[in-house]
PDB file of C-alpha atoms in Angstrom:
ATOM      1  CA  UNK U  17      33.670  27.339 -87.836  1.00  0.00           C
ATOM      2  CA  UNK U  18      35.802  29.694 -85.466  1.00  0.00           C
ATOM      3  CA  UNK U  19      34.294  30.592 -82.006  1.00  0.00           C
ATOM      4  CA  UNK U  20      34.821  34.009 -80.992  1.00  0.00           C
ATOM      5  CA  UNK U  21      36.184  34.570 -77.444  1.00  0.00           C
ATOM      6  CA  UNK U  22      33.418  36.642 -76.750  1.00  0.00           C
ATOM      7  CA  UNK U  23      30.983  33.605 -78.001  1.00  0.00           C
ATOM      8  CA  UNK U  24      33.051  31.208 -75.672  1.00  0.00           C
ATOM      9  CA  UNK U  25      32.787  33.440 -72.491  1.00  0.00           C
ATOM     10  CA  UNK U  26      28.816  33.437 -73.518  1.00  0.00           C
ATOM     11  CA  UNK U  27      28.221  29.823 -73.444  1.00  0.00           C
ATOM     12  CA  UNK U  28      31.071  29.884 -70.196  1.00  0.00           C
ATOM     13  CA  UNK U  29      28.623  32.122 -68.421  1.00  0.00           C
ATOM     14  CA  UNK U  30      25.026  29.929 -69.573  1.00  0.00           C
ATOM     15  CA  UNK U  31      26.532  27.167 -68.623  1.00  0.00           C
ATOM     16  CA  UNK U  32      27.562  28.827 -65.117  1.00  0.00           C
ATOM     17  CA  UNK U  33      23.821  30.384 -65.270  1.00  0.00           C
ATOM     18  CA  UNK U  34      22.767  26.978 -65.508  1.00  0.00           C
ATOM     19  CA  UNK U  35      24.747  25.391 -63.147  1.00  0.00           C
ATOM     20  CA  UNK U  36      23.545  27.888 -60.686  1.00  0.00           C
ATOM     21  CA  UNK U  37      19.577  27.214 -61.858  1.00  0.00           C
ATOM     22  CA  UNK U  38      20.414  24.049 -61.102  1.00  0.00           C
ATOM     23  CA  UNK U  39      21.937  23.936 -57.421  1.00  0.00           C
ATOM     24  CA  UNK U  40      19.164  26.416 -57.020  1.00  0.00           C
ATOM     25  CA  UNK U  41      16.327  23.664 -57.951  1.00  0.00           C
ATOM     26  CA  UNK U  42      18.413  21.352 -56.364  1.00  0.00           C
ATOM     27  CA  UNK U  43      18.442  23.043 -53.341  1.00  0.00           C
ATOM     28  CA  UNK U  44      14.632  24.250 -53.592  1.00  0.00           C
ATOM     29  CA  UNK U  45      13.735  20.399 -54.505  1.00  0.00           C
ATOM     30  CA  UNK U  46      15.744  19.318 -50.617  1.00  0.00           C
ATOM     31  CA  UNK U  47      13.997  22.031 -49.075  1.00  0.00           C
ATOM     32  CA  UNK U  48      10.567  20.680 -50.459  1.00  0.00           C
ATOM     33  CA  UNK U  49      11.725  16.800 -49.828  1.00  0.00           C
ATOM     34  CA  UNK U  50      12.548  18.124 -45.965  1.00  0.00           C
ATOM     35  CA  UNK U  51       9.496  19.838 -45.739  1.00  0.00           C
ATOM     36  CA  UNK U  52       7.264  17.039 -47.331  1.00  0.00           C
ATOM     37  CA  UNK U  53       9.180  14.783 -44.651  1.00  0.00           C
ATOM     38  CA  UNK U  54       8.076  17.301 -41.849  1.00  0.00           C
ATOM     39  CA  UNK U  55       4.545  17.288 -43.062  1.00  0.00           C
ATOM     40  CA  UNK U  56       4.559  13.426 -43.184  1.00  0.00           C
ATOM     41  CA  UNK U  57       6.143  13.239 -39.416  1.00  0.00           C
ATOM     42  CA  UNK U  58       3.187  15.928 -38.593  1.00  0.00           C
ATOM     43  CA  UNK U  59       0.335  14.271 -40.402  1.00  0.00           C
ATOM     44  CA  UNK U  60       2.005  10.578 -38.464  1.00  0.00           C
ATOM     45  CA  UNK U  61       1.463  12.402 -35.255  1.00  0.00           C
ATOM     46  CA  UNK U  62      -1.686  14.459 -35.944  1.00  0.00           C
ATOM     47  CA  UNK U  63      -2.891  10.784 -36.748  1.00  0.00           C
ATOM     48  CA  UNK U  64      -1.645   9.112 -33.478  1.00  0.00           C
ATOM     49  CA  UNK U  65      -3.136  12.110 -31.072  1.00  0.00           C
ATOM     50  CA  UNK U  66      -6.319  11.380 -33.291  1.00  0.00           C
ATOM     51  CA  UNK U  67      -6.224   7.869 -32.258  1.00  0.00           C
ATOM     52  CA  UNK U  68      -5.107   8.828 -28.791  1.00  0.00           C
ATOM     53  CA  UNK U  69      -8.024  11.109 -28.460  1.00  0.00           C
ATOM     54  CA  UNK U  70     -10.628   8.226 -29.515  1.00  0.00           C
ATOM     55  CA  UNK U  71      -9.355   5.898 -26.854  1.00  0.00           C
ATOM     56  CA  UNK U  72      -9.497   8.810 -24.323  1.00  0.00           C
ATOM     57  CA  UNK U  73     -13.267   9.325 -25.199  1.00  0.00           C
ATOM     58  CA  UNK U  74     -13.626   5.822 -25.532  1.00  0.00           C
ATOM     59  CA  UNK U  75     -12.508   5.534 -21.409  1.00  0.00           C
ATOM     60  CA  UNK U  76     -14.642   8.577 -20.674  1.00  0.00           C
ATOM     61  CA  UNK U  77     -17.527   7.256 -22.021  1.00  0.00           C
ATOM     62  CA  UNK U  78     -16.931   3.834 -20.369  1.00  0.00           C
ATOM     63  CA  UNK U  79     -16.221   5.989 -16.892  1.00  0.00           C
ATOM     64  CA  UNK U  80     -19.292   7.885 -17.502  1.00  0.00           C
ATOM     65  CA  UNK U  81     -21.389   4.557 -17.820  1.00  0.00           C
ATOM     66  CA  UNK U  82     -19.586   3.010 -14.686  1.00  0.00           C
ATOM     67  CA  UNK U  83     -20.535   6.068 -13.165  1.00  0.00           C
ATOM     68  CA  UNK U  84     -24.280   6.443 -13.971  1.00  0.00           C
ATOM     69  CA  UNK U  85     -24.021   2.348 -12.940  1.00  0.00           C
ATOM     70  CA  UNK U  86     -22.757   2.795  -9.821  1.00  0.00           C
ATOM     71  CA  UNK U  87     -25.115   6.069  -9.443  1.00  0.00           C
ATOM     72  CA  UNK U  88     -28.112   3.306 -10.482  1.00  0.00           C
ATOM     73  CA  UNK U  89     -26.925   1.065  -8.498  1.00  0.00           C
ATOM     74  CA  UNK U  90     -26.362   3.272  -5.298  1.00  0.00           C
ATOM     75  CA  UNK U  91     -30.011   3.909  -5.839  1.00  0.00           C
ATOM     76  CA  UNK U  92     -30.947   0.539  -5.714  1.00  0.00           C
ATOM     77  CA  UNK U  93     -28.887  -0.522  -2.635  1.00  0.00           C
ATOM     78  CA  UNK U  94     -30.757   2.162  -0.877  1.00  0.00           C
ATOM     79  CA  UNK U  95     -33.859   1.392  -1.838  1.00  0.00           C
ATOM     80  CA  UNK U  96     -33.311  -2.382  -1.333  1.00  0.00           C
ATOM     81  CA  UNK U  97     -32.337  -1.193   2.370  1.00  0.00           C
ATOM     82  CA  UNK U  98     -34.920   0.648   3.026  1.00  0.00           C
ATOM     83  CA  UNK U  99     -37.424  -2.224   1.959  1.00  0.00           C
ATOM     84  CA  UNK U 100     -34.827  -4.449   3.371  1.00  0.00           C
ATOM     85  CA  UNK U 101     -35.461  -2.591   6.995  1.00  0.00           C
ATOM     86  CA  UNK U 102     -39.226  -2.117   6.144  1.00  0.00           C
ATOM     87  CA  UNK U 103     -40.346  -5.679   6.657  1.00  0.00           C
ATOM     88  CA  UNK U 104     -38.820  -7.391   9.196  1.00  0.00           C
ATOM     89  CA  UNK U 105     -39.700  -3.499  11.555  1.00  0.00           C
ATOM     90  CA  UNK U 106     -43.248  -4.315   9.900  1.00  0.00           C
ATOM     91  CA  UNK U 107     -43.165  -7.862  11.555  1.00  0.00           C
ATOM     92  CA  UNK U 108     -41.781  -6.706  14.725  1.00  0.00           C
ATOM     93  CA  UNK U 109     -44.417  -4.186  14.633  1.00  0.00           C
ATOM     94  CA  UNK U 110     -47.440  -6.669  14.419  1.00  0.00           C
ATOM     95  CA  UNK U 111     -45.457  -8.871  17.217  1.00  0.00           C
ATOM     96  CA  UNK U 112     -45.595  -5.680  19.428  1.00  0.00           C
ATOM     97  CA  UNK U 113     -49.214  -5.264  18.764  1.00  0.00           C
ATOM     98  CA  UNK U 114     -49.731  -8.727  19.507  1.00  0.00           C
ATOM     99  CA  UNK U 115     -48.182  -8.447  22.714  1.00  0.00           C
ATOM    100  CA  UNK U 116     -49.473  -5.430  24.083  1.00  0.00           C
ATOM    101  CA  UNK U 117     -53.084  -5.627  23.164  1.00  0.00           C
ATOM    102  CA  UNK U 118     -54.930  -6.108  26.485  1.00  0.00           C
ATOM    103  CA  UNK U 119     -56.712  -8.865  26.906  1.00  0.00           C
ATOM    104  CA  UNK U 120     -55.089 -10.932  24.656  1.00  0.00           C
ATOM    105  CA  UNK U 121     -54.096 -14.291  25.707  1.00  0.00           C
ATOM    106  CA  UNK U 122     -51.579 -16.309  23.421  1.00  0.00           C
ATOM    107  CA  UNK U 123     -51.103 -20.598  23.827  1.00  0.00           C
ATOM    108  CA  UNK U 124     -48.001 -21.570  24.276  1.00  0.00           C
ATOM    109  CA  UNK U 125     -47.106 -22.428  20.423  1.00  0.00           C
ATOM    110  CA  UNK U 126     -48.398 -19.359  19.403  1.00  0.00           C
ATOM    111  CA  UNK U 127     -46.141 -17.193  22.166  1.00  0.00           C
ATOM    112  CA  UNK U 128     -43.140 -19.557  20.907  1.00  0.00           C
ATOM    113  CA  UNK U 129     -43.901 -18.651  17.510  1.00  0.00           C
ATOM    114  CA  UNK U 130     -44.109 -14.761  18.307  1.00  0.00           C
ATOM    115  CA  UNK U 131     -40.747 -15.049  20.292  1.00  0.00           C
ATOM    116  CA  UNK U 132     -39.127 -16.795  17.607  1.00  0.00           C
ATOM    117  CA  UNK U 133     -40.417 -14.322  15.049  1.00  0.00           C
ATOM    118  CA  UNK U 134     -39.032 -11.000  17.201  1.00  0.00           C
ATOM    119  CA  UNK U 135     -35.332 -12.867  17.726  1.00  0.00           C
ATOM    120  CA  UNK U 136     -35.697 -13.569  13.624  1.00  0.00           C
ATOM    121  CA  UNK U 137     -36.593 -10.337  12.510  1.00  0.00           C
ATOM    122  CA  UNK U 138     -34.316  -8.406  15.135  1.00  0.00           C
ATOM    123  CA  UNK U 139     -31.166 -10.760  14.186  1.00  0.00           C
ATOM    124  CA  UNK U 140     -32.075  -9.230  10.492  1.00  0.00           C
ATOM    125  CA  UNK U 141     -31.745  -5.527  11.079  1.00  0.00           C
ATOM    126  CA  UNK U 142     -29.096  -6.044  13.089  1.00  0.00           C
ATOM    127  CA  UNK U 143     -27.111  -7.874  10.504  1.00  0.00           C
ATOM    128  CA  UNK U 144     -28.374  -5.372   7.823  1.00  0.00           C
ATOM    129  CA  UNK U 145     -26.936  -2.321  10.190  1.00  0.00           C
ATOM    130  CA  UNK U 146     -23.846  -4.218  10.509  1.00  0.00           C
ATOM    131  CA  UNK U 147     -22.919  -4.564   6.568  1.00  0.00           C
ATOM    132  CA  UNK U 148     -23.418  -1.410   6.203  1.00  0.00           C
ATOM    133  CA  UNK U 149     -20.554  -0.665   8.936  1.00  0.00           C
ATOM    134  CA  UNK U 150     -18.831  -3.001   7.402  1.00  0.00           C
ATOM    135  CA  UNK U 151     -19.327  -1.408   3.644  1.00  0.00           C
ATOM    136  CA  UNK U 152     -18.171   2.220   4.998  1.00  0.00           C
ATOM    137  CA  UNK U 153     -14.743   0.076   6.042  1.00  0.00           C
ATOM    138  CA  UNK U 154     -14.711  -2.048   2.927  1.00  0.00           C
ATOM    139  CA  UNK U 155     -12.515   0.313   1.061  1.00  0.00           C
ATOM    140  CA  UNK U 156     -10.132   0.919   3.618  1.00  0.00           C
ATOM    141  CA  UNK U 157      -6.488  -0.921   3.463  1.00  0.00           C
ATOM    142  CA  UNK U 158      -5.442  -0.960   6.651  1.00  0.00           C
ATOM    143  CA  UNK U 159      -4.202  -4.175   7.604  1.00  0.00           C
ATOM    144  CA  UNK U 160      -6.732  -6.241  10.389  1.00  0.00           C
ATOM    145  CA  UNK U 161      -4.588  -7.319  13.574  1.00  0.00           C
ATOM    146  CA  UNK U 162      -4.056 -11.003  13.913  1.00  0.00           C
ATOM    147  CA  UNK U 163      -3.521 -11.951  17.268  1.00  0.00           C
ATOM    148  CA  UNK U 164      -5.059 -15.364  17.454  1.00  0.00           C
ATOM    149  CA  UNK U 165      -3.956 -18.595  16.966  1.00  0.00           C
ATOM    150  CA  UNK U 166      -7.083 -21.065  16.226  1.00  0.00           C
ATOM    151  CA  UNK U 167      -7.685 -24.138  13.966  1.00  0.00           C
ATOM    152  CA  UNK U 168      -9.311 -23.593  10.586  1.00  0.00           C
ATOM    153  CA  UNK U 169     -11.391 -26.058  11.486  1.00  0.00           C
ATOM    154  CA  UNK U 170     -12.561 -23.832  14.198  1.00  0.00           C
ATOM    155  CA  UNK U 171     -13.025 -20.678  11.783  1.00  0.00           C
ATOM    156  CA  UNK U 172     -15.221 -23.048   9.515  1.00  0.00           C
ATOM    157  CA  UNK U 173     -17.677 -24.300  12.247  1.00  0.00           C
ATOM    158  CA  UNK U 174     -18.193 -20.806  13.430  1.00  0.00           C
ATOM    159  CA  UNK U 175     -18.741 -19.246  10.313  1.00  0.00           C
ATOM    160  CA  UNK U 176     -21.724 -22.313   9.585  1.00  0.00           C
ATOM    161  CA  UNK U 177     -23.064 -21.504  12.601  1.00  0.00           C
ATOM    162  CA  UNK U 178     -23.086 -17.753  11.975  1.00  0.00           C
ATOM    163  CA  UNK U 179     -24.607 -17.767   8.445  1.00  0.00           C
ATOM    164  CA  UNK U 180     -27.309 -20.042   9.662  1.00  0.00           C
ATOM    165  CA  UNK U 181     -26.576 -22.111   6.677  1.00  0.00           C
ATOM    166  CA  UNK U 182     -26.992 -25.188   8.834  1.00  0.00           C
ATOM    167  CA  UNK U 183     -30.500 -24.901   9.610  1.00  0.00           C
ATOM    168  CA  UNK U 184     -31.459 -23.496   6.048  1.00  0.00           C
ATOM    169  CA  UNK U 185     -34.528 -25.831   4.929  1.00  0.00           C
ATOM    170  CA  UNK U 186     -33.973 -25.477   1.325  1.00  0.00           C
ATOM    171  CA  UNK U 187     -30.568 -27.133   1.273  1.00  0.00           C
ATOM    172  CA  UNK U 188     -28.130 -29.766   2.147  1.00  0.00           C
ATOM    173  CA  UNK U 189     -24.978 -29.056   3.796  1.00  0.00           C
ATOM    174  CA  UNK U 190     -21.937 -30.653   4.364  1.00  0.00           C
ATOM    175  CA  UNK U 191     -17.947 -30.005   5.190  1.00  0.00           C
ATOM    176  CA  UNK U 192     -15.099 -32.004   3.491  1.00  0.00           C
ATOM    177  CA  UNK U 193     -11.636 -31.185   5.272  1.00  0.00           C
ATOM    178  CA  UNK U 194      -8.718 -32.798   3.088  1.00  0.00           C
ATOM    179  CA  UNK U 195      -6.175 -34.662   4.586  1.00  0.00           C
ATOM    180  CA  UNK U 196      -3.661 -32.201   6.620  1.00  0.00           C
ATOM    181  CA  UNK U 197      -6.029 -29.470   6.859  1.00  0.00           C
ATOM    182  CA  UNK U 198      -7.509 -30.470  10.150  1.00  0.00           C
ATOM    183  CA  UNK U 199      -4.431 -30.011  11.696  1.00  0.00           C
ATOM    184  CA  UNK U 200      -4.021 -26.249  10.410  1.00  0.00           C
ATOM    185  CA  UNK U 201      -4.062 -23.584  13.419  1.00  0.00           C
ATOM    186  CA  UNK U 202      -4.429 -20.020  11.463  1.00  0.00           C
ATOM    187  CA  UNK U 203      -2.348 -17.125  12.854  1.00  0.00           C
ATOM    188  CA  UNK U 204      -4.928 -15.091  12.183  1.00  0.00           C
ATOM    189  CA  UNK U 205      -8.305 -12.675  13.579  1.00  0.00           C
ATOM    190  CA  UNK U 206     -10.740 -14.925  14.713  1.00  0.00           C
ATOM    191  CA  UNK U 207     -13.992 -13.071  14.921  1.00  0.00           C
ATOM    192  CA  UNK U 208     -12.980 -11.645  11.179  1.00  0.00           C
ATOM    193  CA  UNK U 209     -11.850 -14.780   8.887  1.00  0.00           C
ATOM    194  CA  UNK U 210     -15.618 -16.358  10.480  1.00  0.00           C
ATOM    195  CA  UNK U 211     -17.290 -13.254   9.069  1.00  0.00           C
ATOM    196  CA  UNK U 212     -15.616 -13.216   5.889  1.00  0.00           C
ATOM    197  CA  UNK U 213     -16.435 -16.659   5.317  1.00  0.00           C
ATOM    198  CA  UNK U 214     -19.542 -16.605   7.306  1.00  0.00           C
ATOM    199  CA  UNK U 215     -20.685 -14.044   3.816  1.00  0.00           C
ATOM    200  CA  UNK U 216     -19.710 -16.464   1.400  1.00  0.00           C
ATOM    201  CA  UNK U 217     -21.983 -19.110   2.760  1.00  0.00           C
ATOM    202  CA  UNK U 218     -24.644 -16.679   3.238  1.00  0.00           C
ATOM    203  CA  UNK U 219     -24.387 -15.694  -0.279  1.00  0.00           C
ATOM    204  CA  UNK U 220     -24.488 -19.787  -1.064  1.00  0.00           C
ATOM    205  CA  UNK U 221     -27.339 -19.731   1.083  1.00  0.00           C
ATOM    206  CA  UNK U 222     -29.302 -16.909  -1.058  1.00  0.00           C
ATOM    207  CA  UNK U 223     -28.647 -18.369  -4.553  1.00  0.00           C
ATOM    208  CA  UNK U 224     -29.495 -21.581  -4.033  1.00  0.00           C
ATOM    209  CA  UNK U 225     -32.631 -20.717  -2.975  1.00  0.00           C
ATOM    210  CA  UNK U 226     -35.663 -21.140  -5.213  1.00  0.00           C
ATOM    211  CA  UNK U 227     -36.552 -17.913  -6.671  1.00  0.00           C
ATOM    212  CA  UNK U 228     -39.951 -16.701  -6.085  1.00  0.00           C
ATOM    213  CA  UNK U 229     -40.951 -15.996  -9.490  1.00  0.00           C
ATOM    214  CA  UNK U 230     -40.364 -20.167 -10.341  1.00  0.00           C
ATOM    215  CA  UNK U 231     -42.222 -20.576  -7.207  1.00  0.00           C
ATOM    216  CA  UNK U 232     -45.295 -18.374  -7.986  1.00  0.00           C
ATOM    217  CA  UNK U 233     -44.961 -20.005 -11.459  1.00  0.00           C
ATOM    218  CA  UNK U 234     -45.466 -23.836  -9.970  1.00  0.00           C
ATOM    219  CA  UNK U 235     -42.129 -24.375 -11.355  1.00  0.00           C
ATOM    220  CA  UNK U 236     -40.195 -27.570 -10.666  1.00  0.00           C
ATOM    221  CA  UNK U 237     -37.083 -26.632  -8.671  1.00  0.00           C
ATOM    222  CA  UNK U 238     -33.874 -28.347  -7.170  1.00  0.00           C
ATOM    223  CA  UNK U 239     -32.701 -28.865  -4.124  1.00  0.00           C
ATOM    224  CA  UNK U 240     -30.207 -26.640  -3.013  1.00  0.00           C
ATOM    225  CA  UNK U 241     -26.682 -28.138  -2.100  1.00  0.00           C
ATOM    226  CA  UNK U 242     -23.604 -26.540  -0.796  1.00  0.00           C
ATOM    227  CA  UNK U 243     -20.444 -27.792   0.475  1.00  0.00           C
ATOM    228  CA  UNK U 244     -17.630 -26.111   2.610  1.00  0.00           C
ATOM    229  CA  UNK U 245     -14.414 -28.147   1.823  1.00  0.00           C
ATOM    230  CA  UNK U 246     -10.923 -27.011   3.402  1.00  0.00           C
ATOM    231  CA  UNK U 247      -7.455 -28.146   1.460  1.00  0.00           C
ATOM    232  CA  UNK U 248      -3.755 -26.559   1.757  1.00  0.00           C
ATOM    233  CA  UNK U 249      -2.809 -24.751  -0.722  1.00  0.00           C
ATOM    234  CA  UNK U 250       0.856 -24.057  -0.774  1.00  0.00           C
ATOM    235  CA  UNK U 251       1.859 -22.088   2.697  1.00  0.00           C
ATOM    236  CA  UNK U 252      -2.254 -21.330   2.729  1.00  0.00           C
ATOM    237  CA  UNK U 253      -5.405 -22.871   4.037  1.00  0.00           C
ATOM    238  CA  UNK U 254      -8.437 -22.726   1.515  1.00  0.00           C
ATOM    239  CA  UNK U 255     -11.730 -22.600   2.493  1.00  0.00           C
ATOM    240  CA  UNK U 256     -13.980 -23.277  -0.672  1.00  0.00           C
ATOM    241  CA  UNK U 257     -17.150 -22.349  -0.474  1.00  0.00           C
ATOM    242  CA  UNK U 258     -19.289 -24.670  -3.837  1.00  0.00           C
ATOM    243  CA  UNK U 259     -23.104 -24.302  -4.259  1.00  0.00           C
ATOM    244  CA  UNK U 260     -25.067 -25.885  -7.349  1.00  0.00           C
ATOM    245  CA  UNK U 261     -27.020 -22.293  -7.446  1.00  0.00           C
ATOM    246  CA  UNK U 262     -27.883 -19.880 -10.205  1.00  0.00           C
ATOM    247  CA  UNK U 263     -23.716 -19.278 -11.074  1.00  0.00           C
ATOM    248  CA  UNK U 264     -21.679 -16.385 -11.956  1.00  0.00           C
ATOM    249  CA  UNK U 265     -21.105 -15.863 -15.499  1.00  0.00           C
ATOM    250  CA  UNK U 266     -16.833 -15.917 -16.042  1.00  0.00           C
ATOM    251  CA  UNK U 267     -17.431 -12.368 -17.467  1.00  0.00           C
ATOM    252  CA  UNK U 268     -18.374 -11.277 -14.225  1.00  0.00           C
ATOM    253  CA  UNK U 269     -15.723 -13.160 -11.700  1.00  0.00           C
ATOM    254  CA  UNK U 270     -14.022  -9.211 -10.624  1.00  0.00           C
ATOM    255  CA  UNK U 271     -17.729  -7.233 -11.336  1.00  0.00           C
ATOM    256  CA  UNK U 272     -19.396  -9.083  -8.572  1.00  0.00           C
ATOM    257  CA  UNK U 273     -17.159  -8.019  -6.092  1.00  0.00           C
ATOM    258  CA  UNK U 274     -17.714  -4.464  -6.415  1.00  0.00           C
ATOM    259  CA  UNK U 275     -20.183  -2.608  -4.188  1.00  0.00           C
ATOM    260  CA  UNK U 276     -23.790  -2.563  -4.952  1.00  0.00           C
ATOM    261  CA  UNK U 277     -23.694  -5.479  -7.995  1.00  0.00           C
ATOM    262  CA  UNK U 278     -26.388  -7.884  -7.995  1.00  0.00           C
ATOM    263  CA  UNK U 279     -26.471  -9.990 -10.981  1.00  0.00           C
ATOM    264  CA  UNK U 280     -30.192 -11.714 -10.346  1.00  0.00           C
ATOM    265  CA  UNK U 281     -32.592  -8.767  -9.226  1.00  0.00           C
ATOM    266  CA  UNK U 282     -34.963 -11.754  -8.488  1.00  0.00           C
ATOM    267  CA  UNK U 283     -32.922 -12.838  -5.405  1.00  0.00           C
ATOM    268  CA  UNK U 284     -32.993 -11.243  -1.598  1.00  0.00           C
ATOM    269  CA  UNK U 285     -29.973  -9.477  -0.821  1.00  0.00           C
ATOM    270  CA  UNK U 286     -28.197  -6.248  -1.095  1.00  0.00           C
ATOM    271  CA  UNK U 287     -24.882  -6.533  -2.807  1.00  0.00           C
ATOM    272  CA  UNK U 288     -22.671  -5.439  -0.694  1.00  0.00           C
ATOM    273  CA  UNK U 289     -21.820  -8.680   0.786  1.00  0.00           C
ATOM    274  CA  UNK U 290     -18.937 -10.341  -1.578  1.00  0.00           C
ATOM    275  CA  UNK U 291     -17.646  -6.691  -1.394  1.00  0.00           C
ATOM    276  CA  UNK U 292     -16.972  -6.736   2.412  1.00  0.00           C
ATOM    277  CA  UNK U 293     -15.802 -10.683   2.251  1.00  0.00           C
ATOM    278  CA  UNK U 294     -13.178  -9.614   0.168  1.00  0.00           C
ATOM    279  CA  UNK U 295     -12.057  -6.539   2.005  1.00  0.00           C
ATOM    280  CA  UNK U 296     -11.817  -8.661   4.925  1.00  0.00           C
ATOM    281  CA  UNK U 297      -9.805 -11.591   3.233  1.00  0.00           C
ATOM    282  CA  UNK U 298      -6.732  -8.838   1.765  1.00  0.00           C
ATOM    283  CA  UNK U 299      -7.205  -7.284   5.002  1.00  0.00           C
ATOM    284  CA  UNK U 300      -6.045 -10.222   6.702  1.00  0.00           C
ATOM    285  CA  UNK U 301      -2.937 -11.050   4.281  1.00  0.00           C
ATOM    286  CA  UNK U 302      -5.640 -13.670   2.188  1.00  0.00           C
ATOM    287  CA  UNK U 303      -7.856 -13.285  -1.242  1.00  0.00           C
ATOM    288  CA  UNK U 304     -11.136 -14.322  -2.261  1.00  0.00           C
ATOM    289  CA  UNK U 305     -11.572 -15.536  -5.599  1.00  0.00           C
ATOM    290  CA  UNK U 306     -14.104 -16.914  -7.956  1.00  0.00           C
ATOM    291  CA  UNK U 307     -13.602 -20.316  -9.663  1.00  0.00           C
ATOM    292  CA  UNK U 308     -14.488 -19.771 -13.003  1.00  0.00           C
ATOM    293  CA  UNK U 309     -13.515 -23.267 -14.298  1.00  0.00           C
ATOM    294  CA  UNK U 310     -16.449 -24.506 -11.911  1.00  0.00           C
ATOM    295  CA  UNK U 311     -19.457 -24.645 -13.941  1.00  0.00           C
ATOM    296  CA  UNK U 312     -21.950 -26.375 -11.518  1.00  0.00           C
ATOM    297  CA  UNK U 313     -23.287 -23.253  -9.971  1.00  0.00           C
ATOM    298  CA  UNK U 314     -20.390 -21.142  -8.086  1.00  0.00           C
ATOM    299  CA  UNK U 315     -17.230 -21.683  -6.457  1.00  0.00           C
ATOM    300  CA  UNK U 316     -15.478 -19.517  -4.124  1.00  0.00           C
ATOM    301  CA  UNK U 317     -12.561 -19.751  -2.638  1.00  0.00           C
ATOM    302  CA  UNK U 318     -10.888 -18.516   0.390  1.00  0.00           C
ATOM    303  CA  UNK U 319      -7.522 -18.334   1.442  1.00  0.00           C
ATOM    304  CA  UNK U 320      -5.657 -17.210   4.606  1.00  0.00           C
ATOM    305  CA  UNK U 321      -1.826 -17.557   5.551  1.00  0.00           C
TER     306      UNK U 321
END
């Protein structure tokens, strides 16, 4: 069968028509394979900002419960301070009335014991006023002057002495210096490194102390024990403060050093100690940290250059 030139140039030009149908579909199919890419890439990073967004909430709503905590907590401080103040004025009250009511004659014991009472409760507000100095500096990061030069021995007698942890009734007490530490003179503030360590073995002090709801329940409790030992550690001298108390759950090793924390609401105190120990201990070039492998009650431990 002959083809007609005219037929030819027909099939020429629908097989150009094509052609061109086809870089056209072509071309539309790229544009939709680009754009299906784009919307991928979009949906990849609508996605991530999703996920971004949930661990944003997520830290606001852990910030807003830190917050309400600390707000909680600041409420408790105050009102432990208040009742912390309360009492021992109370007592010095009654001592006052004691004294001044005319015609009253005391014995001997019974002055002693009045005496003894107004130093006690007097010592107590004062130290109360004085960590709360101390907590309005706690935050600060201005480096403490070191200007003497003393034996660590020195800074742990003093600090025993301070707490009163040597005269405590509920509790044994003893020091264990390692070899080479006795020898140790600290470059170092005196009157500071005793009251940061002097805290620590108050806090011993507290939490080895029955509490008074085993008491009131005729509960059998332990002794109290604590022990101050001193080691080198490196280019440092460690002053580790161990007590066979209630403990510190690992959990909690950085929590408790925060202002206002108390763990047991059942124990005296106000929470603001550990926080000012600290302070004190970067201040001076040290750290205080908690020994969480020590599972006897709680270990602290203290360290100065």
């Amino acid at each position: 069968m002959q083809v007609t030139q005219e037929e030819y140039q027909r099939v020429l030009d629908e097989l150009q028509h094509l052609k061109e149908e086809n870089a056209l579909l072509e071309q539309n199919f790229d544009s939709m394979s680009e754009g299906y890419q784009e919307s991928l890439l979009l949906y990849d990073k609508l996605e991530e900002t999703y996920h971004q967004l949930e661990e944003t909430n997520k830290e606001l709503d852990k910030a807003r419960a830190r917050a309400e905590e600390s707000s909680r907590m600041k409420t408790d401080f105050i009102q432990q301070i208040s009742h912390e103040i309360r009492t021992p004025l109370n007592i010095l009250s009654g001592f006052t009335q004691i004294l001044t009511t005319p015609g009253m004659e005391l014995d001997d014991t019974t002055r002693e014991e009045v005496t003894h009472g107004i130093s006690d409760n007097t010592n107590r507000i004062t130290s109360l006023v004085k960590k709360m100095l101390e907590l309005a500096d706690a935050s600060s990061q201005t480096e403490i002057e070191r200007n003497d030069d003393v034996p660590g021995v020195q800074v742990a007698a003093q600090a025993a002495d301070e707490s009163g942890i040597t005269v405590a009734d509920h509790l044994t007490f003893d020091m264990k210096i390692a070899e080479g530490a006795d020898t140790v003179i600290l470059h170092t503030n005196l009157e500071q490194a005793t009251r940061a360590l002097s805290l620590l073995l108050d806090n011993a002090r507290k939490f080895t102390h029955p509490a008074e709801a085993d008491i009131a329940a005729g509960k059998t409790v332990k002794e109290g024990k604590v022990v101050l030992g001193m080691e080198l550690q490196g280019d440092k001298l460690a002053f580790v403060v161990e007590d066979n108390g209630i403990g510190v759950p690992p959990e909690e090793a950085e929590h408790i050093f925060d202002e206002f924390v108390q763990l047991d609401e059942y124990y005296d105190g106000t929470g603001i100690g550990l926080t000012v120990a600290r302070s004190i201990a970067r201040r001076l070039g040290g750290d205080i940290v908690l020994d969480t492998n020590y599972t006897g009650g709680a270990r602290f431990v203290f360290t100065l250059p």
